[in-house]
Amino acid sequence: MRRLLVTGGAGFIGANFVHHWLQHHAGDRVVVLDALTYAGNRNNLDPVRQRPELHFVQADIADTALVESLLRDERLDTIVHFAAESHVDRSIHGPDTFVQTNVIGTHSLLKAARKVWLEEKAVAQHRFHHVSTDEVYGSLSATDPAFTETTPYAPNSPYSATKAASDHLVRAYHHTYGLNVTTSNCSNNYGPYHFPEKLIPLMIVNLLQGKPLPVYGDGQNIRDWLHVSDHCRGIELVINNGVAGQVYNIGGGAEATNLTLINSMCSIVDAHFARDSALKSRFPNAPAAHGKPSTSLITYVKDRPGHDRRYAIDCRKIENELGYRAQTTLDTGLRATFAWYLANETWWRAVMDGSYRECISQQY
Ligand code: NAD
Ligand code: DAU
């Protein structure tokens, strides 16, 4: 039985992970620590809120004293660290909070873990799992081999630079102090509870509302898409069977240009509207409600500064050593994700609050 502290557990991936863990590890204690930097994230744990194993604490990871007492009082033995500022565009507009949370915040957590686990020896065994990103490896050309765990770091945005710094701190706490750490670097996630400022959920909510689909630059940038359920299983494998001090890449094996992905989403939406006439009255502004192709909303906009051209993950290490396999194809995953947004309109309308609209208007 584990006793987990899940930082950022109310965010997109964190909440999916908490749902997954409670479903597969009944009886484990799960303490979620999240600052709720987006008010809407409050709702992401609704389906499991009544579970007696779950305890939610709204706090900042940089509150070292609070984290220390949680680790001590709850006898927690595992930290799964998701909490971060995670949106590249926001990091371009305002890098300071990224340095504060991703670097200083991660270091505060490491300090708390070192004190309670290594100095006070509060638990017999411990594990600090750090969730990171493929963006720390930089940008690939069309012909470069995919990122492996030994690809040199070359972060290009303030976001990826702060994630790279946090990865180095986690590594240093293992080598210097003997903290039992693992790190996973994954590609672009998508799925339920994805905040609609990121590409896929933004396209879905804009398609339904008949709003432009903003394509940065020429739309030929490539991402390697990973369904969040596959990511959660990958993290679970690393926590349970990964070797301390090791890094594991987690990918979905699904590279696509942004334009290909957006065209696929448009086809899925058009097909849904053609099949289900009730959608026409639910979403009267969608072009598909009037028999027009959803692709008519595609709008080319100014490129993201320093926009990385291509990410691709080589995840043979986690496949060979821990038995990981991505199970969700991009096509299946996109269909399931669109169906989730259709079934959860209340959720996405609620998260698109005042602060969300302010960020979107600053961006586009
Ligand atoms: P998210 O923005 O949806 O969630 C992050 C959560 O962290 C939010 O609930 C937020 O309230 C919380 N948080 C932010 N600052 C905090 C602080 N100071 N103290 C406590 N909580 C704080 O992001 P996500 O997409 O779920 O990403 C989770 C992690 O996975 C991040 O570390 C991110 O770098 C990493 N990651 C994400 C992706 C992706 O495609 N989304 C891919 C690779 C890696
Ligand atoms: O690779 C992992 C990373 O994936 C994570 O570390 C980040 O936390 C996560 O946000 C994501 O970063 P990206 O920048 O790749 O994701 P985003 O959804 O912001 O953009 C995906 C691609 O789509 C990217 O090439 C930019 C482009 N894009 C994005 C938006 C929001 C557009 O063309 N139009 C848009 O409106």
Coordinates of C-alpha atoms and ligand atoms in Angstrom, one line a residue:
M1 CA 0.0 0.0 0.0
R2 CA 1.3 3.4 -0.9
R3 CA 0.6 6.8 0.6
L4 CA 0.9 9.4 -2.1
L5 CA 1.2 13.1 -2.3
V6 CA 0.1 14.2 -5.8
T7 CA 1.1 17.8 -6.5
G8 CA -0.9 19.5 -9.2
G9 CA -3.5 16.7 -8.8
A10 CA -6.4 18.9 -9.8
G11 CA -4.8 19.8 -13.1
F12 CA -5.3 18.0 -16.4
I13 CA -2.9 15.1 -16.2
G14 CA -2.8 15.1 -12.4
A15 CA -6.6 14.7 -12.1
N16 CA -6.6 11.9 -14.7
F17 CA -3.8 10.3 -12.7
V18 CA -5.7 10.6 -9.4
H19 CA -8.8 9.0 -11.0
H20 CA -6.6 6.2 -12.4
W21 CA -4.8 5.6 -9.2
L22 CA -8.0 5.4 -7.0
Q23 CA -9.6 3.1 -9.6
H24 CA -6.6 0.6 -9.6
H25 CA -5.2 1.0 -6.0
A26 CA -8.3 1.1 -3.8
G27 CA -7.2 1.7 -0.2
D28 CA -4.1 3.7 -1.0
R29 CA -4.0 7.1 0.6
V30 CA -4.0 9.9 -1.9
V31 CA -3.3 13.5 -0.7
V32 CA -3.7 16.1 -3.5
L33 CA -1.9 19.4 -3.1
D34 CA -2.8 22.0 -5.7
A35 CA -2.9 25.7 -5.7
L36 CA -5.9 25.8 -8.1
T37 CA -4.2 28.5 -10.2
Y38 CA -7.2 28.0 -12.6
A39 CA -10.4 28.2 -10.5
G40 CA -12.0 25.7 -13.0
N41 CA -9.6 22.9 -12.0
R42 CA -11.6 22.7 -8.7
N43 CA -14.1 20.5 -10.6
N44 CA -11.7 18.0 -12.0
L45 CA -11.7 15.8 -9.0
D46 CA -15.6 15.8 -8.7
P47 CA -16.0 12.2 -9.7
V48 CA -13.7 11.0 -6.8
R49 CA -14.4 13.7 -4.3
Q50 CA -16.3 11.4 -2.0
R51 CA -13.6 8.7 -1.8
P52 CA -12.5 8.4 1.8
E53 CA -8.9 7.8 0.7
L54 CA -8.7 11.2 -1.0
H55 CA -7.7 14.3 0.9
F56 CA -7.5 17.7 -1.0
V57 CA -5.3 20.5 0.2
Q58 CA -5.3 23.8 -1.6
A59 CA -1.8 25.2 -1.2
D60 CA 1.4 26.2 -3.0
I61 CA 4.2 23.6 -3.5
A62 CA 6.6 26.3 -2.4
D63 CA 5.1 26.2 1.2
T64 CA 7.9 23.9 2.5
A65 CA 6.6 23.8 6.1
L66 CA 3.2 22.7 5.0
V67 CA 4.6 20.0 2.7
E68 CA 6.8 18.8 5.5
S69 CA 3.9 18.5 7.9
L70 CA 1.8 16.7 5.3
L71 CA 4.6 14.2 4.6
R72 CA 5.1 13.6 8.4
D73 CA 1.5 13.7 9.7
E74 CA 0.1 11.6 6.8
R75 CA 3.2 9.3 6.7
L76 CA 3.3 9.8 3.0
D77 CA 5.9 7.7 1.2
T78 CA 5.5 8.7 -2.5
I79 CA 5.4 12.1 -4.2
V80 CA 4.1 12.3 -7.7
H81 CA 5.0 15.8 -8.8
F82 CA 2.8 17.2 -11.6
A83 CA 2.4 20.8 -10.3
A84 CA 3.8 23.3 -12.7
E85 CA 3.0 26.2 -14.9
S86 CA 2.5 24.3 -18.1
H87 CA 1.5 26.5 -21.0
V88 CA 4.3 27.6 -23.4
D89 CA 2.4 30.7 -24.6
R90 CA 1.8 31.9 -21.0
S91 CA 5.5 31.5 -20.3
I92 CA 6.3 33.8 -23.3
H93 CA 4.0 36.5 -21.9
G94 CA 5.1 36.1 -18.3
P95 CA 8.0 33.8 -17.4
D96 CA 8.3 34.8 -13.7
T97 CA 5.6 32.5 -12.3
F98 CA 7.2 29.7 -14.3
V99 CA 10.5 30.2 -12.5
Q100 CA 8.7 30.5 -9.2
T101 CA 6.6 27.3 -9.5
N102 CA 8.7 25.1 -11.7
V103 CA 12.1 25.8 -10.3
I104 CA 11.7 27.3 -6.8
G105 CA 8.5 25.2 -6.1
T106 CA 10.2 22.0 -7.2
H107 CA 13.2 22.8 -5.1
S108 CA 11.0 23.4 -2.0
L109 CA 9.4 20.0 -2.5
L110 CA 12.8 18.4 -2.8
K111 CA 13.9 20.1 0.4
A112 CA 10.8 18.9 2.3
A113 CA 11.3 15.3 1.0
R114 CA 15.0 15.4 2.0
K115 CA 14.2 16.6 5.5
V116 CA 11.3 14.3 6.3
W117 CA 12.4 11.2 4.4
L118 CA 16.2 11.3 4.6
E119 CA 17.0 13.3 7.8
E120 CA 14.0 12.3 10.0
K121 CA 13.6 8.9 8.4
A122 CA 9.9 9.2 8.8
V123 CA 9.1 6.2 6.4
A124 CA 11.0 3.1 5.6
Q125 CA 10.9 3.5 1.8
H126 CA 10.2 6.5 -0.3
R127 CA 9.9 7.6 -4.0
F128 CA 9.9 11.1 -5.5
H129 CA 8.5 10.9 -9.0
H130 CA 9.0 14.0 -11.2
V131 CA 6.8 14.5 -14.2
S132 CA 8.6 16.4 -17.0
T133 CA 8.4 17.0 -20.7
D134 CA 10.0 16.2 -24.0
E135 CA 10.4 19.9 -24.6
V136 CA 13.6 19.9 -22.5
Y137 CA 15.3 18.2 -25.4
G138 CA 14.6 21.1 -27.8
S139 CA 13.5 20.9 -31.4
L140 CA 14.0 18.2 -34.0
S141 CA 14.2 18.5 -37.8
A142 CA 12.0 16.3 -40.0
T143 CA 14.8 13.7 -40.3
D144 CA 16.3 13.7 -36.8
P145 CA 15.9 10.6 -34.7
A146 CA 13.4 10.8 -31.9
F147 CA 14.5 12.0 -28.4
T148 CA 16.0 9.3 -26.2
E149 CA 16.8 9.7 -22.5
T150 CA 20.4 10.6 -23.4
T151 CA 19.5 13.4 -25.9
P152 CA 21.3 16.6 -24.6
Y153 CA 19.0 19.2 -23.1
A154 CA 18.3 22.2 -25.3
P155 CA 15.2 24.0 -23.9
N156 CA 13.9 26.8 -26.1
S157 CA 11.0 28.5 -24.2
P158 CA 10.9 29.9 -20.7
Y159 CA 8.5 27.0 -19.9
S160 CA 10.9 24.3 -21.1
A161 CA 13.9 26.0 -19.5
T162 CA 12.2 26.0 -16.1
K163 CA 11.2 22.3 -16.6
A164 CA 14.8 21.5 -17.5
A165 CA 16.1 23.3 -14.4
S166 CA 13.7 21.3 -12.3
D167 CA 14.8 18.0 -13.9
H168 CA 18.4 18.9 -13.0
L169 CA 17.5 19.7 -9.4
V170 CA 15.7 16.3 -9.1
R171 CA 18.7 14.5 -10.5
A172 CA 21.1 16.4 -8.2
Y173 CA 19.1 15.5 -5.1
H174 CA 19.5 11.8 -6.0
H175 CA 23.2 12.0 -6.7
T176 CA 24.1 14.3 -3.8
Y177 CA 21.7 13.3 -1.0
G178 CA 20.6 9.9 -2.1
L179 CA 16.9 10.8 -2.5
N180 CA 15.1 8.0 -4.3
V181 CA 13.9 9.8 -7.4
T182 CA 12.6 8.9 -10.9
T183 CA 11.7 11.3 -13.7
S184 CA 9.5 10.8 -16.8
N185 CA 9.7 13.0 -19.9
C186 CA 6.6 12.7 -22.0
S187 CA 5.1 14.1 -25.2
N188 CA 1.9 16.1 -25.8
N189 CA -1.0 14.7 -23.8
Y190 CA -4.6 15.0 -24.7
G191 CA -7.9 13.7 -23.3
P192 CA -10.5 14.5 -20.7
Y193 CA -10.2 17.6 -18.4
H194 CA -7.7 19.3 -20.8
F195 CA -7.8 23.0 -20.3
P196 CA -9.0 24.7 -23.6
E197 CA -6.0 26.9 -24.0
K198 CA -4.0 24.0 -25.4
L199 CA -4.3 23.0 -29.0
I200 CA -6.8 20.0 -29.0
P201 CA -9.3 21.3 -26.5
L202 CA -9.1 24.8 -27.9
M203 CA -10.0 23.4 -31.4
I204 CA -12.9 21.4 -30.0
V205 CA -14.5 24.2 -28.1
N206 CA -14.0 26.7 -31.0
L207 CA -15.3 24.2 -33.6
L208 CA -18.5 23.8 -31.5
Q209 CA -18.9 27.5 -31.1
G210 CA -18.1 28.5 -34.6
K211 CA -14.9 30.4 -33.6
P212 CA -11.7 30.6 -35.7
L213 CA -9.2 27.7 -35.4
P214 CA -5.9 29.6 -34.9
V215 CA -3.0 27.8 -36.7
Y216 CA 0.4 29.2 -35.7
G217 CA 2.8 29.8 -38.6
D218 CA 2.4 27.3 -41.4
G219 CA 0.8 24.6 -39.3
Q220 CA 3.6 22.1 -40.2
N221 CA 5.0 21.8 -36.6
I222 CA 4.9 18.2 -35.4
R223 CA 3.9 16.9 -32.0
D224 CA 3.9 13.3 -30.8
W225 CA 0.4 12.8 -29.2
L226 CA 0.0 10.7 -26.1
H227 CA -3.4 9.9 -24.7
V228 CA -3.5 10.9 -21.0
S229 CA -4.6 7.4 -20.0
D230 CA -1.5 5.9 -21.5
H231 CA 0.6 8.5 -19.8
C232 CA -0.9 7.7 -16.4
R233 CA -0.2 4.0 -16.9
G234 CA 3.4 4.8 -17.9
I235 CA 3.9 6.9 -14.7
E236 CA 2.3 4.1 -12.6
L237 CA 4.9 1.6 -14.1
V238 CA 7.8 3.9 -13.3
I239 CA 6.6 4.5 -9.7
N240 CA 6.1 0.8 -9.1
N241 CA 9.0 -0.7 -11.1
G242 CA 11.3 2.1 -12.2
V243 CA 14.9 2.2 -11.0
A244 CA 15.9 5.1 -8.6
G245 CA 17.9 7.8 -10.4
Q246 CA 16.6 6.7 -13.8
V247 CA 14.8 8.8 -16.5
Y248 CA 12.0 7.3 -18.7
N249 CA 10.6 8.8 -21.9
I250 CA 6.9 8.2 -22.4
G251 CA 5.3 8.8 -25.8
G252 CA 2.3 7.9 -27.8
G253 CA 4.0 6.9 -31.1
A254 CA 1.6 9.3 -32.9
E255 CA 3.4 12.1 -34.7
A256 CA 1.3 14.5 -36.6
T257 CA 1.6 18.0 -38.0
N258 CA -0.8 20.5 -36.4
L259 CA -2.6 21.0 -39.6
T260 CA -3.2 17.2 -40.1
L261 CA -4.4 17.0 -36.5
I262 CA -6.8 20.0 -37.0
N263 CA -8.1 18.5 -40.2
S264 CA -8.8 15.2 -38.5
M265 CA -10.7 17.0 -35.7
C266 CA -12.8 18.8 -38.3
S267 CA -13.7 15.5 -40.0
I268 CA -14.7 14.0 -36.7
V269 CA -16.9 17.0 -35.9
D270 CA -18.5 17.0 -39.4
A271 CA -19.3 13.3 -39.1
H272 CA -20.8 13.7 -35.7
F273 CA -23.1 16.5 -36.8
A274 CA -24.1 14.6 -39.9
R275 CA -25.1 11.6 -37.7
D276 CA -26.7 13.4 -34.8
S277 CA -29.2 16.2 -35.7
A278 CA -29.6 17.2 -32.1
L279 CA -26.1 18.7 -32.2
K280 CA -27.4 21.3 -34.7
S281 CA -29.7 22.9 -32.1
R282 CA -27.1 22.5 -29.3
F283 CA -24.4 24.2 -31.2
P284 CA -26.1 26.5 -33.8
N285 CA -22.9 28.5 -34.5
A286 CA -20.9 25.5 -35.6
P287 CA -20.4 25.5 -39.4
A288 CA -21.3 21.8 -39.3
A289 CA -24.8 22.8 -38.0
H290 CA -25.4 24.4 -41.4
G291 CA -23.8 21.7 -43.5
K292 CA -20.6 23.8 -44.0
P293 CA -17.2 22.1 -43.5
S294 CA -15.6 22.8 -40.2
T295 CA -12.3 23.4 -42.0
S296 CA -13.8 26.8 -43.0
L297 CA -12.8 28.0 -39.5
I298 CA -9.1 27.4 -40.1
T299 CA -7.3 30.7 -39.7
Y300 CA -3.5 31.2 -40.0
V301 CA -2.2 33.5 -37.3
K302 CA 1.2 34.9 -36.3
D303 CA 3.7 32.1 -35.2
R304 CA 4.7 31.5 -31.6
P305 CA 8.1 33.1 -31.0
G306 CA 10.8 30.4 -30.9
H307 CA 8.2 27.8 -31.9
D308 CA 9.8 24.3 -31.7
R309 CA 9.4 22.5 -35.1
R310 CA 9.1 18.9 -34.1
Y311 CA 9.0 16.7 -31.0
A312 CA 9.2 12.9 -31.2
I313 CA 9.7 10.4 -28.4
D314 CA 11.7 7.2 -28.5
C315 CA 10.2 5.2 -25.6
R316 CA 11.9 1.9 -26.2
K317 CA 13.5 2.1 -22.7
I318 CA 10.2 2.1 -20.8
E319 CA 8.8 -0.5 -23.3
N320 CA 11.8 -2.9 -22.9
E321 CA 12.4 -2.4 -19.2
L322 CA 9.0 -1.9 -17.7
G323 CA 6.6 -3.3 -20.4
Y324 CA 4.9 -0.1 -21.3
R325 CA 2.8 0.0 -24.5
A326 CA 0.7 3.0 -25.7
Q327 CA -2.8 1.5 -26.1
T328 CA -4.7 4.5 -27.7
T329 CA -4.2 5.3 -31.3
L330 CA -4.5 9.0 -32.3
D331 CA -7.7 8.4 -34.2
T332 CA -9.4 6.5 -31.4
G333 CA -8.1 9.0 -28.8
L334 CA -9.4 12.0 -30.8
R335 CA -12.8 10.5 -31.2
A336 CA -13.0 9.6 -27.5
T337 CA -11.8 13.1 -26.6
F338 CA -14.4 14.8 -28.8
A339 CA -17.1 12.6 -27.3
W340 CA -16.0 13.6 -23.8
Y341 CA -16.2 17.3 -24.6
L342 CA -19.7 16.7 -26.0
A343 CA -20.8 14.9 -22.9
N344 CA -19.1 17.5 -20.5
E345 CA -20.2 20.8 -21.9
T346 CA -20.9 22.1 -18.4
W347 CA -17.3 21.4 -17.4
W348 CA -15.7 23.3 -20.3
R349 CA -18.1 26.2 -20.1
A350 CA -17.3 26.5 -16.4
V351 CA -13.5 26.5 -16.9
M352 CA -13.7 29.3 -19.5
D353 CA -14.1 31.9 -16.8
G354 CA -13.0 35.6 -16.7
S355 CA -9.2 34.8 -16.2
Y356 CA -9.4 32.3 -19.1
R357 CA -10.9 34.9 -21.4
E358 CA -8.3 37.4 -20.4
C359 CA -5.5 35.0 -21.3
I360 CA -7.1 34.1 -24.7
S361 CA -7.6 37.7 -25.6
Q362 CA -3.9 38.4 -24.8
Q363 CA -2.9 35.5 -27.0
Y364 CA -4.9 35.9 -30.1
Ligands
NAD1 P1 -2.1 21.8 -15.8 O1 -1.7 23.2 -16.0 O2 -3.4 21.3 -16.3 O3 -2.0 21.4 -14.3 C1 -1.0 21.9 -13.4 C2 -1.6 22.0 -12.0 O4 -0.6 22.5 -11.1 C3 -2.8 22.9 -11.9 O5 -3.9 22.3 -11.3 C4 -2.3 24.0 -11.1 O6 -3.3 24.6 -10.2 C5 -1.2 23.4 -10.3 N1 -0.2 24.3 -9.8 C6 0.4 25.3 -10.5 N2 1.2 26.0 -9.8 C7 1.2 25.4 -8.5 C8 1.8 25.7 -7.3 N3 2.7 26.7 -7.2 N4 1.5 25.0 -6.2 C9 0.6 23.9 -6.3 N5 0.0 23.6 -7.5 C10 0.2 24.4 -8.6 O7 -0.9 21.0 -16.5 P2 -0.8 19.6 -17.0 O8 -0.9 19.6 -18.5 O9 -1.7 18.7 -16.3 O10 0.7 19.2 -16.7 C11 1.1 18.5 -15.5 C12 2.6 18.3 -15.5 O11 2.9 17.5 -16.7 C13 3.4 19.5 -15.6 O12 4.5 19.3 -14.8 C14 3.8 19.6 -17.1 O13 5.0 20.3 -17.2 C15 3.9 18.1 -17.4 N6 3.7 17.8 -18.9 C16 2.5 18.1 -19.5 C17 2.3 17.8 -20.8 C18 1.0 18.1 -21.5 O14 1.0 17.8 -22.7 N7 0.0 18.7 -20.9 C19 3.3 17.1 -21.5 C20 4.5 16.9 -20.8 C21 4.7 17.2 -19.5
DAU2 O1 5.6 18.3 -25.6 C1 5.0 18.4 -24.3 C2 4.4 19.7 -24.0 O2 3.2 19.8 -24.8 C3 4.1 20.0 -22.5 O3 5.3 20.0 -21.9 C4 3.4 21.3 -22.3 O4 3.0 21.4 -21.0 C5 2.1 21.3 -23.2 O5 1.4 22.5 -23.1 C6 2.4 21.0 -24.6 O6 3.2 22.1 -25.2 P1 2.9 22.5 -26.7 O7 3.4 23.9 -26.9 O8 3.4 21.5 -27.7 O9 1.3 22.4 -26.7 P2 0.2 23.4 -27.3 O10 -1.1 22.7 -27.1 O11 0.3 24.8 -26.7 O12 0.5 23.5 -28.8 C7 0.6 22.3 -29.6 C8 1.0 22.8 -31.0 O13 -0.1 23.5 -31.6 C9 2.2 23.7 -31.1 O14 2.9 23.5 -32.2 C10 1.6 25.1 -31.1 C11 0.3 24.9 -31.9 N1 -0.9 25.7 -31.6 C12 -1.2 25.8 -30.4 C13 -2.3 26.6 -30.0 C14 -2.8 26.7 -28.6 C15 -1.5 26.3 -32.7 O15 -1.2 26.2 -33.9 N2 -2.6 27.1 -32.4 C16 -3.0 27.3 -31.1 O16 -4.0 28.0 -30.9

